[in-house]
Short mmCIF file of C-alpha atoms in Angstrom, two decimals:
data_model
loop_
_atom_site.label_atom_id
_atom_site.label_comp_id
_atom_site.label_asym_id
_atom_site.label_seq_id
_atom_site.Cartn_x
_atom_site.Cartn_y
_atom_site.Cartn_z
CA UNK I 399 0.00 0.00 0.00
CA UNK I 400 1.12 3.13 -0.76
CA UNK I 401 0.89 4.75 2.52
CA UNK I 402 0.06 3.58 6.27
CA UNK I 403 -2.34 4.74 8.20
CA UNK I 404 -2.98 4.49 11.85
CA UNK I 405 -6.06 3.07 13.59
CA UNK I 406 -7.58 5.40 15.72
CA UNK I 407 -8.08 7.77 12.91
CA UNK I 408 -10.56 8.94 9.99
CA UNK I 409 -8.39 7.80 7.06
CA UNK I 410 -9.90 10.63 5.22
CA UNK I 411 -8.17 12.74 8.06
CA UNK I 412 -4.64 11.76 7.88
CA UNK I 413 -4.75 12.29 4.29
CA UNK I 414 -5.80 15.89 4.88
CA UNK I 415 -2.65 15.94 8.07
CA UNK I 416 -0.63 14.50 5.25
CA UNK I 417 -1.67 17.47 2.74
CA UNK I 418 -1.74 20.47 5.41
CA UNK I 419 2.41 19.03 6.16
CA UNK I 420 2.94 19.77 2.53
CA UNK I 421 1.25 23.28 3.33
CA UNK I 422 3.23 24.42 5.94
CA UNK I 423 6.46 22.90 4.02
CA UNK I 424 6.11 25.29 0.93
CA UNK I 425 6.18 22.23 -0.74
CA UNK I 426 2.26 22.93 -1.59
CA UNK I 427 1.91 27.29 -2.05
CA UNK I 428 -1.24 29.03 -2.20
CA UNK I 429 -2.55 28.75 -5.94
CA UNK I 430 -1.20 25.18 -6.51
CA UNK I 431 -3.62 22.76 -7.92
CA UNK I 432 -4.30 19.29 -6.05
CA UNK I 433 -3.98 16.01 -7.93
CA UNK I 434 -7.83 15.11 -8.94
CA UNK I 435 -9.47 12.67 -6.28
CA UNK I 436 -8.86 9.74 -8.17
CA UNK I 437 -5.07 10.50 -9.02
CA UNK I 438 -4.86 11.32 -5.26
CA UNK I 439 -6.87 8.03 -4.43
CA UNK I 440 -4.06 6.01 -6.61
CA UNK I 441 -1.31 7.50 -5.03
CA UNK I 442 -2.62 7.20 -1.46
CA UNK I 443 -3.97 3.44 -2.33
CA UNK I 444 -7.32 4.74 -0.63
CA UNK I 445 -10.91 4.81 -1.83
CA UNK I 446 -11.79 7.62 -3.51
CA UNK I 447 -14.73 8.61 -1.69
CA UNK I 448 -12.49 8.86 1.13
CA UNK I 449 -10.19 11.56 -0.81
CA UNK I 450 -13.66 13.30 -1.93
CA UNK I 451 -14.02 13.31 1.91
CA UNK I 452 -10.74 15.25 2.90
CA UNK I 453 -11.19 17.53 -0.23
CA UNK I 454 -14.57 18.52 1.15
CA UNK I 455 -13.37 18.60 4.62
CA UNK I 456 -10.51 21.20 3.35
CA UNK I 457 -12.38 23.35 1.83
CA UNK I 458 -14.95 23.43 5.01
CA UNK I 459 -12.10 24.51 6.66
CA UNK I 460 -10.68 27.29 3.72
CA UNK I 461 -7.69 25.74 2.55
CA UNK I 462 -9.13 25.08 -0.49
CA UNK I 463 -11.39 25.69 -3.14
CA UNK I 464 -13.26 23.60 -5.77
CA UNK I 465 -13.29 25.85 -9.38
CA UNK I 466 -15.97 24.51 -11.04
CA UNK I 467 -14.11 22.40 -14.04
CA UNK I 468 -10.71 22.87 -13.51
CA UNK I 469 -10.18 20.95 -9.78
CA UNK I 470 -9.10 21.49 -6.66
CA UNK I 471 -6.88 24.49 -5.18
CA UNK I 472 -5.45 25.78 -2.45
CA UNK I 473 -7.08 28.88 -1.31
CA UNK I 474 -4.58 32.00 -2.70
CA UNK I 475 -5.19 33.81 1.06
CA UNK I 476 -1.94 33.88 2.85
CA UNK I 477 -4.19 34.97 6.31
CA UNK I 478 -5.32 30.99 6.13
CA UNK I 479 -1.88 29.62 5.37
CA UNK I 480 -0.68 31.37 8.25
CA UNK I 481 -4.07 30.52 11.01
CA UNK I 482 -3.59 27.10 9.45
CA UNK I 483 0.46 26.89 10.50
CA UNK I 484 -0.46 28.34 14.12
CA UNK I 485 -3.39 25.48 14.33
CA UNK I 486 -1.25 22.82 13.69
CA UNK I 487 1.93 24.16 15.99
CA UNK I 488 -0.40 24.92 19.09
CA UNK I 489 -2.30 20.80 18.37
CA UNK I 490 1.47 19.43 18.93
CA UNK I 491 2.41 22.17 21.89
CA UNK I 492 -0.36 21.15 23.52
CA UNK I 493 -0.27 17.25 23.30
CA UNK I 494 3.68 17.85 24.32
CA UNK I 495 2.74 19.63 27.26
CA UNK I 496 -0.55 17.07 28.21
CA UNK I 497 2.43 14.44 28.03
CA UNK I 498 4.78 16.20 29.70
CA UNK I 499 2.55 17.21 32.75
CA UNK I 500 1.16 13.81 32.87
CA UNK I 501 4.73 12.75 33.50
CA UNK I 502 5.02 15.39 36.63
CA UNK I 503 7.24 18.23 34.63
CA UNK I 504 6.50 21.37 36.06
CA UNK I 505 6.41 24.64 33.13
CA UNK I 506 9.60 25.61 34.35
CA UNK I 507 11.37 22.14 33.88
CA UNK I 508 9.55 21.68 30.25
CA UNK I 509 11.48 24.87 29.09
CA UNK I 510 14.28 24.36 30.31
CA UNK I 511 14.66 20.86 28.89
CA UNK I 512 12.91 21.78 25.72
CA UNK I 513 16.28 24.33 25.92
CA UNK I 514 18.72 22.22 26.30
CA UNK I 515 17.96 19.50 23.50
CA UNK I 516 17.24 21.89 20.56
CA UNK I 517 21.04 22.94 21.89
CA UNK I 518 22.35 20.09 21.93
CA UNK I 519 20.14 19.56 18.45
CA UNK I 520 22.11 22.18 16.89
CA UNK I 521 25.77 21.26 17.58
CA UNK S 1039 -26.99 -1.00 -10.52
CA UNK S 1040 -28.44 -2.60 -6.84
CA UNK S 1041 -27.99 -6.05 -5.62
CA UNK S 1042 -30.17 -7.25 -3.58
CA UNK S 1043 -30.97 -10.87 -0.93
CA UNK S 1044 -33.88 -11.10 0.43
CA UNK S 1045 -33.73 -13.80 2.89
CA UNK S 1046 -31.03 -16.28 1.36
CA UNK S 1047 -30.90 -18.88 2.39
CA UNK S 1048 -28.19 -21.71 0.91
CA UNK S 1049 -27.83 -25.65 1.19
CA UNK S 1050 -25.87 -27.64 -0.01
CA UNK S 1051 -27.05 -30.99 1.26
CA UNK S 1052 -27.51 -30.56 4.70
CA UNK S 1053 -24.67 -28.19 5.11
CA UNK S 1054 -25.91 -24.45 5.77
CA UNK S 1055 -23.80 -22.19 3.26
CA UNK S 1056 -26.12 -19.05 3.84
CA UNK S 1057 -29.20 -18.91 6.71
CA UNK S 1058 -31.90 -15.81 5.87
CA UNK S 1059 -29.45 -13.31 4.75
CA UNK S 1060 -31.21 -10.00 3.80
CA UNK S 1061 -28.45 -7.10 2.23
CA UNK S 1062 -28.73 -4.26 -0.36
CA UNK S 1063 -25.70 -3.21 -1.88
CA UNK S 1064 -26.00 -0.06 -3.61
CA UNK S 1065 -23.89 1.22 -6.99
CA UNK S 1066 -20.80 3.58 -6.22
CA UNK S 1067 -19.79 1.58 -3.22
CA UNK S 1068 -16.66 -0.86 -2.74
CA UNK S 1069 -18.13 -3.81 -0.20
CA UNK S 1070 -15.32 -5.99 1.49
CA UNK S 1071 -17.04 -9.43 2.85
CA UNK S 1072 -14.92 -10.16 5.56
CA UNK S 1073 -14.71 -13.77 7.34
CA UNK S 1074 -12.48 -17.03 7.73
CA UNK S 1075 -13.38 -19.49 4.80
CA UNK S 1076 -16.44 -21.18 4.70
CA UNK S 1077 -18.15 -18.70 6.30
CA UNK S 1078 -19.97 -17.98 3.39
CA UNK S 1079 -18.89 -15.79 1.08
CA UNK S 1080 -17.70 -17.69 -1.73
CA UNK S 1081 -21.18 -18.69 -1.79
CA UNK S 1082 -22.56 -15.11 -1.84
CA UNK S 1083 -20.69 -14.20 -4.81
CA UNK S 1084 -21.77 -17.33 -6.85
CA UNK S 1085 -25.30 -16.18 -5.88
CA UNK S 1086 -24.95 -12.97 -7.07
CA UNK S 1087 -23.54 -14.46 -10.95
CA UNK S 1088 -26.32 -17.24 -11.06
CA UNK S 1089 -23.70 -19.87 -10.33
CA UNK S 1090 -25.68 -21.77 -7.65
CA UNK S 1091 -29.46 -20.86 -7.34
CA UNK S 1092 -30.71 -19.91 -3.41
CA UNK S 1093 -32.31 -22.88 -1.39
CA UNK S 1094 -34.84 -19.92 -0.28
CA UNK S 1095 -35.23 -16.46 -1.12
CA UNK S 1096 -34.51 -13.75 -3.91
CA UNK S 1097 -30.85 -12.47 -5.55
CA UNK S 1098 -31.88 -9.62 -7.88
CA UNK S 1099 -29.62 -7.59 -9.79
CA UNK S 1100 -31.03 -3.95 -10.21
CA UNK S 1101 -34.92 -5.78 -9.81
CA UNK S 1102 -33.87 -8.55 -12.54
CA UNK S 1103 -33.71 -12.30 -10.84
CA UNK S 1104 -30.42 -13.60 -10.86
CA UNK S 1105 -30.13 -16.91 -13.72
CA UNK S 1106 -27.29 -17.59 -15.39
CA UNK S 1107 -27.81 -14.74 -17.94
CA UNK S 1108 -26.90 -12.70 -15.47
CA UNK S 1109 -23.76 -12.86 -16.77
CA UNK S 1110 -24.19 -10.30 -19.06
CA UNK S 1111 -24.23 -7.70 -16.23
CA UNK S 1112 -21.44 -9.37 -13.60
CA UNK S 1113 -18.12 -9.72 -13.75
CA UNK S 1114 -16.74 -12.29 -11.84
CA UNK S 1115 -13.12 -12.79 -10.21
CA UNK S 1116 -13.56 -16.54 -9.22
CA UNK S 1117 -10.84 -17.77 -6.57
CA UNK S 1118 -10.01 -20.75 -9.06
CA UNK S 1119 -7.69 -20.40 -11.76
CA UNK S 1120 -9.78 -21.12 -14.99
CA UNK S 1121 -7.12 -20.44 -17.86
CA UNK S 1122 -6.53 -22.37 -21.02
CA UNK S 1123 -2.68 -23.32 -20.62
CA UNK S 1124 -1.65 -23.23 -24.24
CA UNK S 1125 -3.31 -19.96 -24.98
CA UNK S 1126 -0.93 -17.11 -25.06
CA UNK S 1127 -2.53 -13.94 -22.94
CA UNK S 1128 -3.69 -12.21 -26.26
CA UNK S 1129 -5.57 -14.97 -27.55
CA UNK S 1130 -7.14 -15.41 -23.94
CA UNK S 1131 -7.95 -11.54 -24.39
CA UNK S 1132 -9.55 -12.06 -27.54
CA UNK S 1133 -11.37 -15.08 -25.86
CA UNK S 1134 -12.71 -12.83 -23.50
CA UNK S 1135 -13.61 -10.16 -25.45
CA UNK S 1136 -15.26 -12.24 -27.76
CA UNK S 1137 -17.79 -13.75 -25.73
CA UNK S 1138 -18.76 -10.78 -23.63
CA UNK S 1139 -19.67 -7.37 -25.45
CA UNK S 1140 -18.90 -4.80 -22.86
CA UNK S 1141 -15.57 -6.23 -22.41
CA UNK S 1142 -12.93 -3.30 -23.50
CA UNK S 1143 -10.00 -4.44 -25.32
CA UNK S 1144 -8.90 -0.76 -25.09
CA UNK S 1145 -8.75 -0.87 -21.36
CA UNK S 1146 -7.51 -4.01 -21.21
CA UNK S 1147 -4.39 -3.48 -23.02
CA UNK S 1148 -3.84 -0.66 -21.04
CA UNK S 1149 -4.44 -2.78 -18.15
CA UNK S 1150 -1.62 -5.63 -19.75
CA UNK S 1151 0.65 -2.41 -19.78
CA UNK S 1152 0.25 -0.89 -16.27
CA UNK S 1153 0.72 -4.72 -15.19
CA UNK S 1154 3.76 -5.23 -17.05
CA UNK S 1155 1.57 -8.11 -19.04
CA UNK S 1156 3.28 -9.37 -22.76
CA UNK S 1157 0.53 -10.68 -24.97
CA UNK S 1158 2.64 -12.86 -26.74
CA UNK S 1159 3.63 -14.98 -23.72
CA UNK S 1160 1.93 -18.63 -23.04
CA UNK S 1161 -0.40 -18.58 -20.16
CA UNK S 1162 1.45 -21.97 -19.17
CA UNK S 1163 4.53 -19.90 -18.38
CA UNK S 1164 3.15 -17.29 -16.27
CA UNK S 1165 4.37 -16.83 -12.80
CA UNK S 1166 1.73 -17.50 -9.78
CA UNK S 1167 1.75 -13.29 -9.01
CA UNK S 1168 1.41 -12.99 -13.49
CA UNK S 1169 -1.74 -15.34 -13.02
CA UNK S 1170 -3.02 -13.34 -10.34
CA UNK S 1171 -2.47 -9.79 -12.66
CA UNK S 1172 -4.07 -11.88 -15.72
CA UNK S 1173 -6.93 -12.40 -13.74
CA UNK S 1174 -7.94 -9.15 -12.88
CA UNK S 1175 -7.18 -7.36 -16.04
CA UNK S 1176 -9.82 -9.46 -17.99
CA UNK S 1177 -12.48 -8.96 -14.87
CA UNK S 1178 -11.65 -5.61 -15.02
CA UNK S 1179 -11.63 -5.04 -18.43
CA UNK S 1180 -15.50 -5.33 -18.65
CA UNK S 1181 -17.60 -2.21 -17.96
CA UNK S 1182 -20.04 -4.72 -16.34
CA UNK S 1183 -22.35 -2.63 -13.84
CA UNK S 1184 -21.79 -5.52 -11.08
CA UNK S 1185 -17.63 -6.12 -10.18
CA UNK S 1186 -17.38 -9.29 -7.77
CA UNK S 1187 -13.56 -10.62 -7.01
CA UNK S 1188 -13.17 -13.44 -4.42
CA UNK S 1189 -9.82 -13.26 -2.79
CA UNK S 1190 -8.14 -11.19 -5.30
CA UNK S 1191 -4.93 -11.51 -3.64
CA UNK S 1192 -4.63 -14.89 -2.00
CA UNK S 1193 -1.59 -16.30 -2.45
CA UNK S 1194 -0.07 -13.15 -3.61
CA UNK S 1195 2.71 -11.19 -2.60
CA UNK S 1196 2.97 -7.30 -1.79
CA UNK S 1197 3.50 -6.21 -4.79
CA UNK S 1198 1.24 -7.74 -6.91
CA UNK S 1199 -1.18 -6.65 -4.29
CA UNK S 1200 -0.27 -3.23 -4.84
CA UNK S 1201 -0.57 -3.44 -7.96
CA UNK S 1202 -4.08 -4.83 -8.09
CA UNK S 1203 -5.12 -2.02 -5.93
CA UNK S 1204 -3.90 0.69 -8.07
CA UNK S 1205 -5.17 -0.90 -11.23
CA UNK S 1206 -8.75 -1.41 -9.12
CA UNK S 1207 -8.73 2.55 -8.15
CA UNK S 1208 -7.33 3.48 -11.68
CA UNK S 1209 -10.28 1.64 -14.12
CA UNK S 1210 -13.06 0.88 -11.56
CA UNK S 1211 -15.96 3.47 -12.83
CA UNK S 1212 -17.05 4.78 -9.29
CA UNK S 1213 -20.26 6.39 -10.65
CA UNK S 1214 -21.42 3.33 -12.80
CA UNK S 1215 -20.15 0.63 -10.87
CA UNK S 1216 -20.25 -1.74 -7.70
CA UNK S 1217 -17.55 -3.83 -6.31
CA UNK S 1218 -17.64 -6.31 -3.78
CA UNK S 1219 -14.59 -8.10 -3.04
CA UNK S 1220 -14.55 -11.57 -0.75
CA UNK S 1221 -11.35 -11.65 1.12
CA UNK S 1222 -9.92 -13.22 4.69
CA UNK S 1223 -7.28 -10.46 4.51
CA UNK S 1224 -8.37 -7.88 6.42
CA UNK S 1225 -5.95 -5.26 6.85
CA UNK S 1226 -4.54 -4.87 3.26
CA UNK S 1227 -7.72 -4.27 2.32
CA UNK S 1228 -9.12 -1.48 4.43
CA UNK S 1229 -8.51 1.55 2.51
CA UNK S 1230 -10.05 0.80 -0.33
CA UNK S 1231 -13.34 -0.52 1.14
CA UNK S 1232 -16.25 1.96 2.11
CA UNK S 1233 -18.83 -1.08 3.55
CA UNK S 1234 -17.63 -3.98 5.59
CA UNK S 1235 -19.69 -7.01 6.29
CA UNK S 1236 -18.20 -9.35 8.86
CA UNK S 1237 -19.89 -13.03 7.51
CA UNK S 1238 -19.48 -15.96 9.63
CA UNK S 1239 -21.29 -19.06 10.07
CA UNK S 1240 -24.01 -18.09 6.92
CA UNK S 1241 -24.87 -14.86 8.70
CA UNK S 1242 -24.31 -11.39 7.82
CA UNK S 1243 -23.63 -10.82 11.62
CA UNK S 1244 -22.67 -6.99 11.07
CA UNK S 1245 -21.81 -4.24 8.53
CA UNK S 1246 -20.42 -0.64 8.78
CA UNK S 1247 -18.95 1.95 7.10
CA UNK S 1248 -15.03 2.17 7.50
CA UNK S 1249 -14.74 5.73 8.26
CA UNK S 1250 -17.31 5.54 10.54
CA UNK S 1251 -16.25 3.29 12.53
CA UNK S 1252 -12.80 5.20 13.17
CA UNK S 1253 -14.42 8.25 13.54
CA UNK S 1254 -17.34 7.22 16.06
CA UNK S 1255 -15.33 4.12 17.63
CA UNK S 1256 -12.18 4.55 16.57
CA UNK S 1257 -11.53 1.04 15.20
CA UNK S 1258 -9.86 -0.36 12.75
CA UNK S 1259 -11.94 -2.96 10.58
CA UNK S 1260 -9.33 -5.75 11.79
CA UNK S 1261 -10.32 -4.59 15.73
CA UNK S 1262 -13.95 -4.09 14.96
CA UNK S 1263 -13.93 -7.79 12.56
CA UNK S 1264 -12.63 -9.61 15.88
CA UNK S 1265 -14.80 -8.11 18.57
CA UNK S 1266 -17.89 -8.89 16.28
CA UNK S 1267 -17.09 -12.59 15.89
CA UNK S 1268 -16.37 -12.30 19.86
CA UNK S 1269 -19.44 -10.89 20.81
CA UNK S 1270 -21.04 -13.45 18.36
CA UNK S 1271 -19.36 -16.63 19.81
CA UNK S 1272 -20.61 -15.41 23.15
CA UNK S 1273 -23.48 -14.64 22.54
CA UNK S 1274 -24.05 -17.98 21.28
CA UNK S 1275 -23.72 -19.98 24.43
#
């Protein structure tokens, strides 16, 4: 298969994760055009009902936008791009710090060790 | 096009294949019947193409009762290899396309292509994994309304699998047709499937949608498939 996919999860939802990554990489930019739903469905291996279900999804959200004809796009509105980047960063703060308070860290001790690796990342 | 059983029942001798099974599957829709063999979906399929006839009950195909003419309409993966030996996979092409009239030779030479097929080679020669490919590309070759493949990829390995699925999401006509694909292999399977229908014992003992069941009980078919045939067994005693 051409990708896995976890369990707990609306398959039609990691495929949108997988496109909003893409997003916030630049390696998708506002005005690109998405693969139609069955060229996406052969390249994710899924069902394509399930792709017509994160395209609709994404543009409920206002990532993108259906032009009658000619497919799907992402939304040309750099004000999204940017609310969509600060969703996704504060969904993987927060789980960090759930899991880190769970474990007994207080905020102080989070920082600081947050610090300290992305140092010791950068050497 | 609509399939439908109303109250199915199957015997074959004594032996219980199907008891009062009542489904509708609707066009647009890829079905997985899910189960351990003999559980009765071999015998479901074979309903469906007019290859056995229903001890009791109805099998209609969009309101038409299934006979053997039903042929014309279903196309039919069967999970035995039925393949004249000393043709070469051309001829067995032509074959096909010669006895069924919506069978595209157009798509299935694209189909030989994508699967890396040569027409000129015997059928006798073919790898077990080339069988499997040759198989699909003439079911799938036919713009029949009604797609039925029982264990597609038994016995093969992960590539030919993956290529099956791609050639299945590439040429199956979503609007037009229905699929419904027999299998015990549950978790290659998922993504492509919208409906699953855990059978077991001749019952239809459950069905779902995929999606839903991740998003409302966050399974996986494999988890949901096993606590099904659990509650079943206990349920039984």
């Amino acid at each position: 298969m051409a990708k896995e996919f976890e369990t707990s999860k609306p398959i039609y939802l990691q495929i949108a994760d997988h496109i909003f990554q893409k997003i916030i990489r630049e390696e998708l930019k506002p005005g690109d055009k998405l693969p139609s739903v069955r060229e996406m469905a052969v390249q994710m291996g899924v069902n394509p009902n399930t792709i017509q279900r994160t395209y609709s999804e994404m543009e409920r959200i206002g990532v993108v936008e259906t032009r009658r004809g000619q497919g799907t796009f992402i939304v040309e509105n750099a004000e999204i791009i940017t609310e969509l980047k600060q969703t996704i960063q504060l969904e993987v703060i927060s789980s960090f710090v759930k899991k880190m308070k769970d474990l007994g860290f207080s905020k102080e001790e989070m920082i600081a060790s947050l610090k300290s690796y992305l140092e010791r990342g950068e050497k | 096009m609509t399939v439908q059983l109303n109250g199915v029942t199957k015997k074959y001798g004594n032996e219980f294949a199907l008891k009062n099974v009542s489904f509708t599957f609707t066009k647009g829709k890829i079905y997985g019947l899910l189960g351990p063999n003999g559980g009765g979906k071999s015998t479901t399929l074979k309903l469906i193409t007019g290859l056995v006839y229903p001890t009791n009950g109805t099998v209609t195909v969009s309101d038409e009762k299934v006979t053997r003419k039903i042929s014309d309409k279903v196309a039919y993966l069967t999970e035995l290899d039925m393949f004249y030996d000393s043709f070469t996979i051309k001829q067995m092409v032509d074959f096909y396309h010669s006895q069924f009239p919506d069978f595209s030779l157009e798509k299935a030479h694209q189909l030989l292509q994508d699967m890396q097929l040569e027409g000129n080679k015997k059928i006798r020669k073919l790898s077990k994994g080339n069988r499997g490919r040759l198989k699909l590309v003439l079911t799938i070759a036919r713009n029949a309304p009604v797609i039925l493949l029982d264990e597609p990829f038994s016995g093969l390995d992960a590539l030919v699998r993956d290529s099956i699925v791609k050639s299945l999401l590439t040429y199956i006509n979503f609007e037009e047709q229905t699929v419904i694909i027999a299998t015990h292999e549950i978790d290659e399977i998922e993504p492509l499937l919208d409906e699953v229908i855990a059978v077991y014992q001749g019952h239809y003992i459950d069905h779902q949608n995929v999606e839903s069941l991740r998003e409302e009980q966050g399974l996986s078919v494999l988890q949901w498939f096993k606590m099904t045939i659990q509650n079943w067994e206990s349920e039984k005693y």
